[in-house]
Coordinates of C-alpha atoms and ligand atoms in Angstrom, one line a residue:
M1 CA 0.0 0.0 0.0
I2 CA 1.1 3.5 -0.7
P3 CA 0.2 5.6 2.4
A4 CA -2.2 8.4 1.6
E5 CA -0.2 10.7 3.8
I6 CA 2.6 10.9 1.2
R7 CA 0.5 13.4 -0.7
S8 CA 1.4 16.1 1.9
D9 CA 5.0 15.8 0.7
F10 CA 3.9 17.3 -2.6
P11 CA 2.2 20.5 -1.6
V12 CA 1.0 21.4 -5.1
L13 CA -1.4 18.5 -4.9
S14 CA -3.6 20.5 -2.7
E15 CA -4.1 22.9 -5.6
V16 CA -4.2 20.7 -8.7
I17 CA -4.7 17.1 -9.9
Y18 CA -1.3 16.3 -11.4
L19 CA -1.5 13.8 -14.2
D20 CA 1.6 14.8 -16.2
S21 CA 4.3 12.7 -14.5
A22 CA 5.5 11.2 -17.8
A23 CA 6.7 14.7 -18.7
T24 CA 8.2 15.4 -15.3
S25 CA 7.2 14.1 -11.9
L26 CA 6.8 16.2 -8.8
S27 CA 9.6 16.2 -6.2
P28 CA 8.7 15.5 -2.5
E29 CA 9.8 17.7 0.3
P30 CA 12.6 15.5 1.5
V31 CA 14.2 15.8 -2.0
L32 CA 14.0 19.6 -1.8
A33 CA 15.3 19.5 1.8
A34 CA 18.3 17.4 0.7
M35 CA 19.1 19.9 -2.0
L36 CA 18.7 22.9 0.3
E37 CA 20.9 21.2 2.9
Y38 CA 23.7 21.1 0.3
E39 CA 23.2 24.8 -0.4
H40 CA 23.0 25.8 3.3
V41 CA 25.5 23.5 4.9
Y42 CA 28.2 22.1 2.7
R43 CA 28.0 23.8 -0.7
A44 CA 31.4 23.2 -2.4
N45 CA 32.6 21.8 -5.7
T46 CA 33.3 18.1 -5.9
G47 CA 36.6 16.6 -6.9
R48 CA 39.9 17.6 -5.6
G49 CA 39.2 20.1 -2.9
V50 CA 40.8 19.3 0.5
H51 CA 38.7 21.6 2.7
R52 CA 36.0 19.9 4.7
L53 CA 33.0 21.3 2.7
A54 CA 34.6 19.9 -0.5
Q55 CA 35.0 16.6 1.2
V56 CA 31.5 16.4 2.4
A57 CA 30.1 17.5 -1.0
T58 CA 32.3 14.9 -2.8
Q59 CA 31.2 12.2 -0.4
K60 CA 27.5 13.0 -0.8
Y61 CA 27.8 13.1 -4.6
W62 CA 29.5 9.7 -4.5
D63 CA 26.8 8.3 -2.2
A64 CA 24.1 9.5 -4.6
R65 CA 25.8 7.6 -7.4
Q66 CA 26.0 4.4 -5.3
R67 CA 22.4 4.8 -4.5
V68 CA 21.4 5.0 -8.2
K69 CA 23.6 2.0 -9.0
R70 CA 22.0 -0.1 -6.3
F71 CA 18.5 1.0 -7.5
I72 CA 19.1 -0.5 -11.0
G73 CA 21.2 -3.4 -9.8
A74 CA 24.3 -2.1 -11.5
E75 CA 27.1 -3.9 -9.5
S76 CA 29.4 -3.5 -12.5
G77 CA 29.7 -1.1 -15.4
E78 CA 29.9 2.7 -15.2
L79 CA 27.1 5.0 -14.1
V80 CA 27.4 8.6 -15.2
F81 CA 25.3 11.5 -14.2
T82 CA 23.8 13.4 -17.2
K83 CA 21.3 16.2 -17.4
N84 CA 18.5 13.9 -18.8
T85 CA 17.8 10.9 -21.0
T86 CA 18.3 12.9 -24.1
E87 CA 21.9 13.7 -23.2
A88 CA 22.6 10.1 -22.2
I89 CA 21.4 8.7 -25.6
N90 CA 23.3 11.4 -27.5
M91 CA 26.4 10.6 -25.5
V92 CA 26.3 7.0 -26.9
A93 CA 25.4 8.1 -30.4
L94 CA 28.2 10.6 -30.5
G95 CA 30.7 8.5 -28.5
L96 CA 30.7 5.2 -30.5
P97 CA 33.2 4.9 -33.3
W98 CA 30.9 4.4 -36.4
K99 CA 31.8 3.2 -39.8
K100 CA 29.7 3.4 -43.0
G101 CA 27.2 0.6 -43.3
D102 CA 27.0 -0.1 -39.6
R103 CA 23.4 -1.1 -38.9
V104 CA 21.3 0.5 -36.1
V105 CA 17.9 -0.8 -35.4
T106 CA 15.3 1.2 -33.6
T107 CA 11.5 1.5 -33.6
L108 CA 8.7 3.9 -34.5
L109 CA 7.6 3.8 -30.9
E110 CA 10.6 5.9 -29.9
H111 CA 10.6 9.4 -28.3
H112 CA 12.4 11.9 -30.6
S113 CA 15.3 11.7 -28.1
N114 CA 15.8 8.0 -29.2
L115 CA 15.3 8.7 -32.9
L116 CA 17.0 11.9 -33.8
P117 CA 20.5 10.9 -32.5
W118 CA 20.4 7.9 -34.8
M119 CA 19.1 9.9 -37.8
R120 CA 22.0 12.3 -37.3
T121 CA 24.4 9.3 -37.1
R122 CA 22.9 8.0 -40.4
D123 CA 23.4 11.4 -42.0
R124 CA 26.9 11.9 -40.7
H125 CA 28.4 8.4 -40.9
G126 CA 26.2 6.6 -43.5
I127 CA 24.9 4.0 -41.0
D128 CA 22.1 1.8 -42.2
L129 CA 19.2 2.9 -39.9
R130 CA 16.2 0.5 -39.6
I131 CA 13.0 1.7 -37.9
I132 CA 10.6 -1.0 -37.0
P133 CA 6.9 0.0 -36.9
P134 CA 4.8 -1.4 -34.0
G135 CA 1.2 -2.6 -34.2
P136 CA -1.6 -0.2 -33.1
D137 CA -1.3 -1.4 -29.5
G138 CA 2.5 -0.7 -29.5
A139 CA 3.5 -4.4 -29.7
F140 CA 6.1 -5.7 -32.2
D141 CA 6.0 -8.8 -34.3
P142 CA 8.9 -10.8 -33.1
A143 CA 9.6 -11.9 -36.7
D144 CA 10.2 -8.2 -37.6
L145 CA 12.8 -7.9 -34.8
E146 CA 14.5 -11.2 -35.8
R147 CA 14.6 -10.1 -39.4
E148 CA 16.0 -6.6 -38.9
I149 CA 18.6 -7.4 -36.2
T150 CA 20.9 -9.1 -38.6
P151 CA 24.3 -10.6 -37.6
G152 CA 26.6 -7.6 -37.9
T153 CA 24.0 -5.1 -36.5
R154 CA 26.0 -2.7 -34.4
L155 CA 23.3 -1.4 -32.0
V156 CA 19.7 -1.8 -31.2
A157 CA 18.1 1.3 -29.5
V158 CA 14.7 0.7 -28.0
T159 CA 12.4 2.1 -25.4
H160 CA 11.4 0.0 -22.4
A161 CA 8.0 1.7 -22.1
S162 CA 6.2 3.9 -24.6
N163 CA 5.5 7.4 -23.4
V164 CA 2.4 7.5 -25.6
L165 CA 0.8 4.1 -25.5
G166 CA 2.1 2.9 -22.2
N167 CA 3.1 -0.6 -23.4
L168 CA 6.1 -2.3 -22.1
V169 CA 8.5 -3.6 -24.7
P170 CA 9.9 -7.1 -24.3
V171 CA 13.5 -5.9 -23.8
R172 CA 14.8 -9.2 -22.4
E173 CA 13.8 -11.0 -25.6
I174 CA 15.4 -8.3 -27.7
A175 CA 18.5 -8.6 -25.5
E176 CA 18.7 -12.3 -26.4
I177 CA 18.5 -11.6 -30.1
C178 CA 21.2 -8.9 -29.7
R179 CA 23.4 -11.3 -27.8
D180 CA 23.0 -13.9 -30.5
R181 CA 23.8 -11.5 -33.3
G182 CA 26.6 -9.6 -31.5
A183 CA 24.7 -6.3 -31.4
L184 CA 24.9 -3.7 -28.5
L185 CA 21.5 -2.9 -26.9
L186 CA 20.6 0.6 -25.7
V187 CA 17.4 0.8 -23.6
D188 CA 15.6 4.1 -23.1
G189 CA 14.3 3.6 -19.6
A190 CA 12.9 7.1 -19.2
Q191 CA 9.4 5.8 -18.6
S192 CA 10.2 2.5 -17.0
V193 CA 12.8 3.1 -14.4
P194 CA 10.5 5.5 -12.4
H195 CA 7.7 3.0 -12.3
V196 CA 8.8 -0.6 -12.8
P197 CA 11.6 -2.4 -10.8
V198 CA 14.5 -2.5 -13.3
R199 CA 17.7 -4.5 -12.9
V200 CA 20.3 -4.0 -15.7
E201 CA 21.5 -7.6 -15.4
E202 CA 18.0 -9.0 -15.9
L203 CA 17.4 -6.7 -18.8
G204 CA 20.6 -7.7 -20.5
C205 CA 21.3 -4.3 -22.0
D206 CA 24.6 -2.6 -22.7
F207 CA 23.4 1.0 -22.1
L208 CA 20.5 2.2 -19.9
C209 CA 19.4 5.8 -20.1
F210 CA 16.9 7.5 -17.9
S211 CA 15.8 10.8 -16.3
G212 CA 16.0 11.7 -12.6
H213 CA 13.3 14.3 -13.0
K214 CA 10.7 11.7 -14.0
M215 CA 11.3 9.7 -10.8
L216 CA 10.8 12.4 -8.1
G217 CA 14.2 13.8 -8.6
P218 CA 15.0 17.4 -9.7
T219 CA 15.1 18.6 -13.3
G220 CA 18.5 18.6 -14.9
T221 CA 19.3 15.1 -13.8
G222 CA 19.6 11.9 -15.8
I223 CA 21.7 8.7 -16.0
L224 CA 23.7 6.8 -18.5
W225 CA 24.7 3.4 -17.3
M226 CA 27.2 1.5 -19.5
R227 CA 28.1 -2.1 -19.2
R228 CA 31.5 -1.3 -20.7
P229 CA 32.7 2.3 -20.7
E230 CA 34.1 2.2 -24.2
I231 CA 32.6 5.3 -25.7
E232 CA 34.4 8.6 -26.3
P233 CA 33.5 11.2 -23.7
L234 CA 31.3 14.0 -25.0
L235 CA 33.0 16.8 -23.1
L236 CA 36.6 17.1 -22.2
G237 CA 37.9 19.4 -19.5
G238 CA 38.2 19.9 -15.8
G239 CA 37.6 16.8 -13.7
A240 CA 37.9 14.4 -16.7
V241 CA 41.7 14.4 -16.9
E242 CA 44.4 12.6 -15.0
Q243 CA 47.4 14.4 -16.4
V244 CA 47.8 17.4 -18.8
T245 CA 51.0 18.7 -20.3
G246 CA 51.5 21.5 -22.8
S247 CA 51.1 18.9 -25.6
G248 CA 48.6 16.4 -24.5
Y249 CA 46.4 14.8 -21.8
T250 CA 45.5 11.5 -20.2
L251 CA 41.8 11.0 -19.2
V252 CA 40.9 9.6 -15.8
G253 CA 39.1 6.3 -15.6
G254 CA 35.8 5.9 -13.8
P255 CA 32.6 8.0 -14.2
A256 CA 34.5 11.3 -13.9
R257 CA 35.9 10.6 -17.4
Y258 CA 32.4 11.3 -18.7
E259 CA 31.5 14.2 -16.4
G260 CA 33.9 17.0 -17.5
G261 CA 33.1 20.3 -15.8
T262 CA 31.3 21.0 -12.6
P263 CA 28.3 18.6 -12.4
N264 CA 24.8 19.2 -11.1
I265 CA 25.8 18.5 -7.5
A266 CA 22.6 19.5 -5.8
G267 CA 20.7 17.7 -8.5
A268 CA 22.6 14.4 -8.0
I269 CA 22.1 14.6 -4.3
G270 CA 18.4 15.3 -4.8
L271 CA 18.1 12.3 -7.1
G272 CA 19.8 10.1 -4.5
R273 CA 17.3 11.3 -2.0
A274 CA 14.4 10.6 -4.5
I275 CA 15.6 7.1 -4.9
G276 CA 15.7 6.7 -1.1
Y277 CA 12.0 7.9 -1.1
L278 CA 11.0 5.4 -3.7
E279 CA 12.8 2.6 -2.0
A280 CA 11.0 3.4 1.3
L281 CA 7.7 3.1 -0.6
G282 CA 8.9 0.0 -2.3
M283 CA 9.0 -0.1 -6.1
G284 CA 6.8 -3.2 -6.1
E285 CA 4.1 -1.2 -4.2
V286 CA 4.6 1.8 -6.5
R287 CA 4.0 -0.6 -9.4
R288 CA 0.9 -2.2 -7.9
H289 CA -0.6 1.2 -6.9
E290 CA -0.1 2.6 -10.4
Q291 CA -1.4 -0.6 -12.1
A292 CA -4.7 -0.4 -10.1
L293 CA -5.1 3.3 -11.0
T294 CA -4.3 2.6 -14.7
R295 CA -6.9 0.0 -14.9
Q296 CA -9.5 2.3 -13.3
M297 CA -8.5 5.1 -15.7
I298 CA -8.7 2.9 -18.9
E299 CA -11.9 1.3 -17.9
G300 CA -13.5 4.6 -17.1
L301 CA -12.3 6.4 -20.2
T302 CA -13.2 3.5 -22.5
G303 CA -16.8 3.7 -21.4
I304 CA -17.3 7.3 -22.5
D305 CA -19.0 7.9 -25.9
G306 CA -16.8 9.7 -28.3
V307 CA -13.6 8.9 -26.4
T308 CA -10.9 6.6 -28.0
V309 CA -8.2 5.2 -25.8
Y310 CA -5.0 4.1 -27.5
G311 CA -2.5 1.4 -26.5
P312 CA -2.8 -2.2 -25.2
G313 CA -5.8 -1.7 -22.9
A314 CA -6.1 -2.5 -19.2
T315 CA -3.4 -5.2 -19.1
P316 CA -1.0 -5.3 -16.1
D317 CA 1.9 -5.4 -18.5
R318 CA 2.0 -1.7 -19.1
I319 CA 2.7 1.6 -17.3
G320 CA 0.4 4.3 -16.2
V321 CA 0.5 6.5 -19.3
V322 CA -2.9 6.6 -21.0
S323 CA -3.4 8.4 -24.3
F324 CA -6.9 9.2 -25.6
T325 CA -8.8 11.5 -27.9
V326 CA -12.2 13.1 -27.7
Q327 CA -14.2 13.1 -30.9
G328 CA -14.6 16.6 -32.4
L329 CA -12.0 18.3 -30.1
H330 CA -8.4 19.0 -30.6
P331 CA -6.2 17.4 -27.8
H332 CA -5.0 20.8 -26.8
D333 CA -8.6 22.0 -26.3
V334 CA -9.3 19.0 -24.1
A335 CA -6.2 19.7 -22.0
H336 CA -7.2 23.3 -21.6
L337 CA -10.7 22.4 -20.6
L338 CA -9.5 19.8 -18.0
D339 CA -7.3 22.5 -16.5
E340 CA -10.0 25.2 -16.6
E341 CA -12.9 23.0 -15.4
A342 CA -11.2 20.8 -12.8
D343 CA -7.6 21.9 -12.3
I344 CA -6.4 18.7 -14.0
M345 CA -2.9 18.9 -15.5
V346 CA -2.5 16.6 -18.5
R347 CA -0.3 16.8 -21.6
S348 CA -1.6 17.0 -25.2
G349 CA -0.1 16.9 -28.7
H350 CA 2.5 14.6 -30.2
H351 CA 4.5 13.9 -27.0
C352 CA 7.8 14.1 -29.0
C353 CA 6.7 11.1 -31.1
M354 CA 5.6 12.7 -34.4
P355 CA 6.4 9.6 -36.5
L356 CA 4.4 7.4 -34.2
M357 CA 1.4 9.8 -34.3
T358 CA 1.4 9.7 -38.1
H359 CA 1.7 5.9 -37.9
L360 CA -1.3 5.7 -35.6
G361 CA -3.3 8.1 -37.8
V362 CA -3.6 10.9 -35.1
P363 CA -1.7 13.8 -36.6
D364 CA -3.0 16.2 -34.0
G365 CA -1.7 13.8 -31.3
T366 CA -3.6 12.7 -28.2
V367 CA -4.4 13.8 -24.7
R368 CA -2.1 11.9 -22.3
A369 CA -2.8 11.4 -18.6
S370 CA 0.1 9.9 -16.7
L371 CA 0.5 8.7 -13.1
H372 CA 2.9 8.5 -10.3
C373 CA 2.9 7.1 -6.8
Y374 CA 1.2 10.3 -5.4
N375 CA -2.0 9.9 -7.5
N376 CA -5.1 8.3 -6.0
A377 CA -8.4 6.9 -7.1
D378 CA -10.1 10.3 -6.6
D379 CA -7.7 11.9 -9.1
V380 CA -8.7 9.3 -11.7
E381 CA -12.4 9.6 -10.9
K382 CA -12.2 13.3 -11.3
L383 CA -10.5 12.9 -14.7
I384 CA -13.1 10.4 -15.9
G385 CA -16.0 12.6 -14.8
T386 CA -14.6 15.7 -16.4
V387 CA -13.7 14.0 -19.7
R388 CA -17.3 12.6 -19.7
M389 CA -18.6 16.1 -19.3
I390 CA -16.3 17.5 -22.0
A391 CA -17.2 14.7 -24.4
G392 CA -20.9 15.2 -23.7
G393 CA -20.7 18.9 -24.7
A394 CA -18.4 18.4 -27.7
Ligands
LIG401 N1 12.5 8.9 -23.8 C1 11.2 8.8 -23.4 C2 10.5 7.4 -23.6 C3 10.6 9.8 -22.8 O1 9.3 9.7 -22.4 C4 11.3 11.1 -22.7 C5 10.7 12.2 -22.1 O2 9.5 12.4 -22.0 C6 12.6 11.1 -23.1 C7 13.2 10.0 -23.7 C8 13.4 12.3 -23.0 O3 13.6 12.6 -21.6 P1 14.4 14.0 -21.2 O4 13.5 15.1 -21.7 O5 14.4 13.9 -19.7 O6 15.7 14.0 -21.9

């Protein structure tokens, strides 16, 4: 059970019904307190400072990294702080040594952040980019995957959970195909890590990218986990070097190699605290809580005349991201009305998935309601009731 009292850790919930956590989640008070403590008590740069504030800041930054590693079961590999998922994916696309004809396989389900970096790699290096279309519910035909992931495929880049349809992608099966064919696997965990217990070893991926700000952490935080830290760092400079002479440099090993410049120290500390918060609730509980609300939301919305709900329906094998349209109304108008009539915050439009929207035949996009642990059945009831009213008047 998720205790009802946690809602008081998110003060804005007394003003609005927040159903936009897939875009960014709210941060609870203990996360803000941890960040403020850094500012008030031990603000200093991390790295090589010898004074005591620098030592405390460095230790706390280190502790935050360890916490994220434990959270995703990353006993080995390298875990690097980034500013978001987008930066993490771009670091891989820009950091691998490509040669003309290398094949990259991705899908039409992807967020632009897991599509554009590969399109640019195609345009710059002449890689052979394959984009597999999903079915209307977001699922893939395993034969399509088997066919496209040829021996010699360099990398497969796939989302773990769709930010539009909410379906979970069978990453473990894809990992097996990749292992068989000698391909690297990058998983975009932006929508899964905040909601589903994720262990990198079980997933079998080589890269896992996700955003701290979608999992109760502060904005400006993200993660790149790499099984083997073999990519070129994106940025060179302070903190990333071991030795510099007038004519050259040697890079440090470890995560610092990929974190040139002063990092988002308060952000990382806040993310570490957010993980502590989620762990105290229990990710299994978070998952169950969100599954029940998702079912309630889908069943309620599906029953309204003029409303179309997209995705795989009320299966447990999905996350709490629900896309729908209301006949006769633009998704932005629905989102405005939900705000005006009932203080409900949802997202509308293409959700950074324009090719998917075209594929689904909804060029104006959808309305998207998305959940996190702090939502409750009243939030969902209020959404369903207000959509019913809006659809009735459309
Ligand atoms: N991938 C998916 C599946 C997403 O949903 C998002 C954001 O909504 C991103 C990537 C990009 O995340 P960020 O904006 O934190 O870089």
